[in-house]
PDB file of C-alpha atoms in Angstrom:
ATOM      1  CA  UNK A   1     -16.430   4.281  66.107  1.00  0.00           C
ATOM      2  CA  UNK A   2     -16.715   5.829  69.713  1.00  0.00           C
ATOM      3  CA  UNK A   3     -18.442   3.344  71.080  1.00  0.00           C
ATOM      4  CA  UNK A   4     -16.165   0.532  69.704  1.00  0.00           C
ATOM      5  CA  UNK A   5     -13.361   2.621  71.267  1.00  0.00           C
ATOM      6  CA  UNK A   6     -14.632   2.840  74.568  1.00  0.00           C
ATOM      7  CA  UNK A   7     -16.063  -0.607  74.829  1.00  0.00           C
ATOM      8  CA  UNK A   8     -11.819  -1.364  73.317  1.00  0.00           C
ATOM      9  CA  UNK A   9     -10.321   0.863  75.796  1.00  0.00           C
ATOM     10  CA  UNK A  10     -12.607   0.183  78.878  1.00  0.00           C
ATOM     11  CA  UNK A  11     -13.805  -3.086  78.484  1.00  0.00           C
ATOM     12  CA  UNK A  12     -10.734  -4.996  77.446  1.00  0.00           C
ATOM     13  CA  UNK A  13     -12.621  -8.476  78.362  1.00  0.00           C
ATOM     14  CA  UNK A  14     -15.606  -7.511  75.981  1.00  0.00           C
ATOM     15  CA  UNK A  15     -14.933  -8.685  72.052  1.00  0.00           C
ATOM     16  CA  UNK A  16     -17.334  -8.350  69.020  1.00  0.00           C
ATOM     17  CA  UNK A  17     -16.029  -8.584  65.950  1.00  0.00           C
ATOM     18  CA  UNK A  18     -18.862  -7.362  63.936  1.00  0.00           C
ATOM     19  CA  UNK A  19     -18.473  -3.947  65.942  1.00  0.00           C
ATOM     20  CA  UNK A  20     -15.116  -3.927  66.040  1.00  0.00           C
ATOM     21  CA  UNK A  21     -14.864  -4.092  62.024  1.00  0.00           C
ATOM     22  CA  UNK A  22     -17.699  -1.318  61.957  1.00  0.00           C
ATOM     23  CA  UNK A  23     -15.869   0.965  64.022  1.00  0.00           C
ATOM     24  CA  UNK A  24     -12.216   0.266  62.492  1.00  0.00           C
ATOM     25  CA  UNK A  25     -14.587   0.944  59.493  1.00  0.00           C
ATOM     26  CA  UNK A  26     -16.358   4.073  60.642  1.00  0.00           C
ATOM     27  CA  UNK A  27     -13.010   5.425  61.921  1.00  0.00           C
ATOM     28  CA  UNK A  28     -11.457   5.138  58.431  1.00  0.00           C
ATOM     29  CA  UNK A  29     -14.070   6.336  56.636  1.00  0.00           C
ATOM     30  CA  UNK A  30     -14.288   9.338  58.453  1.00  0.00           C
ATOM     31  CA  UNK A  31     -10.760  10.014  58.596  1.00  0.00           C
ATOM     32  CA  UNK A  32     -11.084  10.226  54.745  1.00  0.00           C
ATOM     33  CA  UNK A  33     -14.047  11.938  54.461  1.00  0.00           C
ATOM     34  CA  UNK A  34     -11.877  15.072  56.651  1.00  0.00           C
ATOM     35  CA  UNK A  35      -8.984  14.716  54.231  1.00  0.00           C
ATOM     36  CA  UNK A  36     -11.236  15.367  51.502  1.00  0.00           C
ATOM     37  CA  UNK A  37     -12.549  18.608  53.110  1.00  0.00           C
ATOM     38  CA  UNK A  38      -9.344  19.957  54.104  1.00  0.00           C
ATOM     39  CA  UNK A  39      -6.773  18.425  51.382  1.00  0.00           C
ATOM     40  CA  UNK A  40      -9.338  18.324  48.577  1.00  0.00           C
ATOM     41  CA  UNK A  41      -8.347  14.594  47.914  1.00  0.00           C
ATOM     42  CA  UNK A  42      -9.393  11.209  48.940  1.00  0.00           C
ATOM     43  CA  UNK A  43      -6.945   8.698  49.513  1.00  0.00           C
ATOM     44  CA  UNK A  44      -9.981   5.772  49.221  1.00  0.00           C
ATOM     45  CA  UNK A  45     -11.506   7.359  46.306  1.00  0.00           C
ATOM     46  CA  UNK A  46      -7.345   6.854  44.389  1.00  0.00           C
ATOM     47  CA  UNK A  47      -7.354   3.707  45.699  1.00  0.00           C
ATOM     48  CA  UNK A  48     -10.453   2.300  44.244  1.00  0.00           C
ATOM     49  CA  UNK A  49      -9.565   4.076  41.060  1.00  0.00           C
ATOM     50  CA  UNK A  50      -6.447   1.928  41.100  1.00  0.00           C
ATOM     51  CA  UNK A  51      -8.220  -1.309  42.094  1.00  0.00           C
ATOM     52  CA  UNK A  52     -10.696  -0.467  38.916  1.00  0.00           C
ATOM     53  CA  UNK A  53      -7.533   0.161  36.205  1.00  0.00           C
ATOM     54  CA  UNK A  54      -6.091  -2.958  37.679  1.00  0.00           C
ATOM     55  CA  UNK A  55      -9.045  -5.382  36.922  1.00  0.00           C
ATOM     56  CA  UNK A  56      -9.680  -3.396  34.013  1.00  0.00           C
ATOM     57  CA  UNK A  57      -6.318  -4.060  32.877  1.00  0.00           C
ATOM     58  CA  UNK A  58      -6.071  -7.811  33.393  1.00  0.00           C
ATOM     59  CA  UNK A  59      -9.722  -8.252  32.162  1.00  0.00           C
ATOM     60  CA  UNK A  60      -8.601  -6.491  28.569  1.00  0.00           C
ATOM     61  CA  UNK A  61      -4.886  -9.034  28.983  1.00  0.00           C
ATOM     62  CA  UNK A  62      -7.200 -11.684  29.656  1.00  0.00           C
ATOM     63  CA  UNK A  63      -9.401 -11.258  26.583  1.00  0.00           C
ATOM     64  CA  UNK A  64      -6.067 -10.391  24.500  1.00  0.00           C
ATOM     65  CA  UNK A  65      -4.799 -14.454  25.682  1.00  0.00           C
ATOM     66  CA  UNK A  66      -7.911 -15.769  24.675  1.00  0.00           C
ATOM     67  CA  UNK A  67      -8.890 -14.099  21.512  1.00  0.00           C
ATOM     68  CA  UNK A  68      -4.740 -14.352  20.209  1.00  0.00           C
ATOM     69  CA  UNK A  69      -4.350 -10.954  20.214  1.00  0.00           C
ATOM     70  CA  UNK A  70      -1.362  -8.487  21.632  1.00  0.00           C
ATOM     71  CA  UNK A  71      -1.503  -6.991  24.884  1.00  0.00           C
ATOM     72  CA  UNK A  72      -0.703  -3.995  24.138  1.00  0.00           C
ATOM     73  CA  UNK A  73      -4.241  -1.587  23.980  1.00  0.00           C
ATOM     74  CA  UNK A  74      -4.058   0.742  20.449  1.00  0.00           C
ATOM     75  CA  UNK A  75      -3.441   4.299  21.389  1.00  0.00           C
ATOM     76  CA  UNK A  76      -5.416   6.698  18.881  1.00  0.00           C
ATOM     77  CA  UNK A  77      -4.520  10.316  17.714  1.00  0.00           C
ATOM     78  CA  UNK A  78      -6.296  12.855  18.702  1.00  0.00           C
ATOM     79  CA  UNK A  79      -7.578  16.437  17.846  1.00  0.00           C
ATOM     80  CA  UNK A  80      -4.599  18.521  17.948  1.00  0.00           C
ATOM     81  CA  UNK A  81      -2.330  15.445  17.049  1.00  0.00           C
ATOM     82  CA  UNK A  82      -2.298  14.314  20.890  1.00  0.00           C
ATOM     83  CA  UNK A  83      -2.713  10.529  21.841  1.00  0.00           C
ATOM     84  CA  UNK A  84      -5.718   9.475  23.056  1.00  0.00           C
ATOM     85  CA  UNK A  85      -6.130   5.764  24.659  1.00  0.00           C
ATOM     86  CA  UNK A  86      -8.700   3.304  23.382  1.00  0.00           C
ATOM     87  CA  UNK A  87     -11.494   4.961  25.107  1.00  0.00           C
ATOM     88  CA  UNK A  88     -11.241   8.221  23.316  1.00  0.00           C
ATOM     89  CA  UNK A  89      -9.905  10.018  26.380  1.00  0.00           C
ATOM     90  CA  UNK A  90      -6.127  11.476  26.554  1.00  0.00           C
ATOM     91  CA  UNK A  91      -4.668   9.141  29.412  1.00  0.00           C
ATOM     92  CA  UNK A  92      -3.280  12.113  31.231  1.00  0.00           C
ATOM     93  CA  UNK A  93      -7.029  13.055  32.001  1.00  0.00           C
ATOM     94  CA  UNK A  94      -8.602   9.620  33.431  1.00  0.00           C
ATOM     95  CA  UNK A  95     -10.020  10.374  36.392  1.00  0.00           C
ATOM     96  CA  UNK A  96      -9.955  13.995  36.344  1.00  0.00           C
ATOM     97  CA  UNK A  97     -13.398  15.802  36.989  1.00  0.00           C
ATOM     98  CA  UNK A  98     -14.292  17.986  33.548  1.00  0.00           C
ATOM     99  CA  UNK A  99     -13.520  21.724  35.118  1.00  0.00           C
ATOM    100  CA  UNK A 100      -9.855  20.799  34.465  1.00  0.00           C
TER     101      UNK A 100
END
């Protein structure tokens, strides 16, 4: 990332994509990675998590179209009467490490 920005900065003739990409890359990655330590969250870890329910989501639609069935995913009760989703797992705690 610091040599991208230096060769950016001081060398405003000079263009490579490839290393301009892997230090845009670099730079953002890093920039998460020090969120994490200081805010205890990652915003590219919630994003991917996102992505993933997204195309998990419109794989389980698309399977619903084909097959005939309804969209909407079965919702089971739980221990304790709460309402767990159709992987077993209350939907309030997706994503959520164990210790909470």
């Amino acid at each position: 990332g610091i040599s991208w920005a230096y060769q950016y900065l001081f060398m405003p003739y000079y263009l490579d994509m490839s290393s301009l990409i892997s230090g845009l890359l670099g730079i953002v990655f890093f920039c998460d990675y020090l969120l994490f330590k200081v805010a205890k969250r990652s915003t590219l870890s919630s994003v991917c998590i996102s992505v993933d329910d997204t195309i998990r989501e419109a794989e389980e639609a698309a399977r619903d179209m084909v097959s005939g069935e309804p969209l909407v995913s079965p919702m089971v009760s739980g221990p304790g009467g709460g309402v767990l989703g159709p992987n077993g797992v209350a939907p309030d705690r997706l994503g959520k490490p164990i210790s909470e």
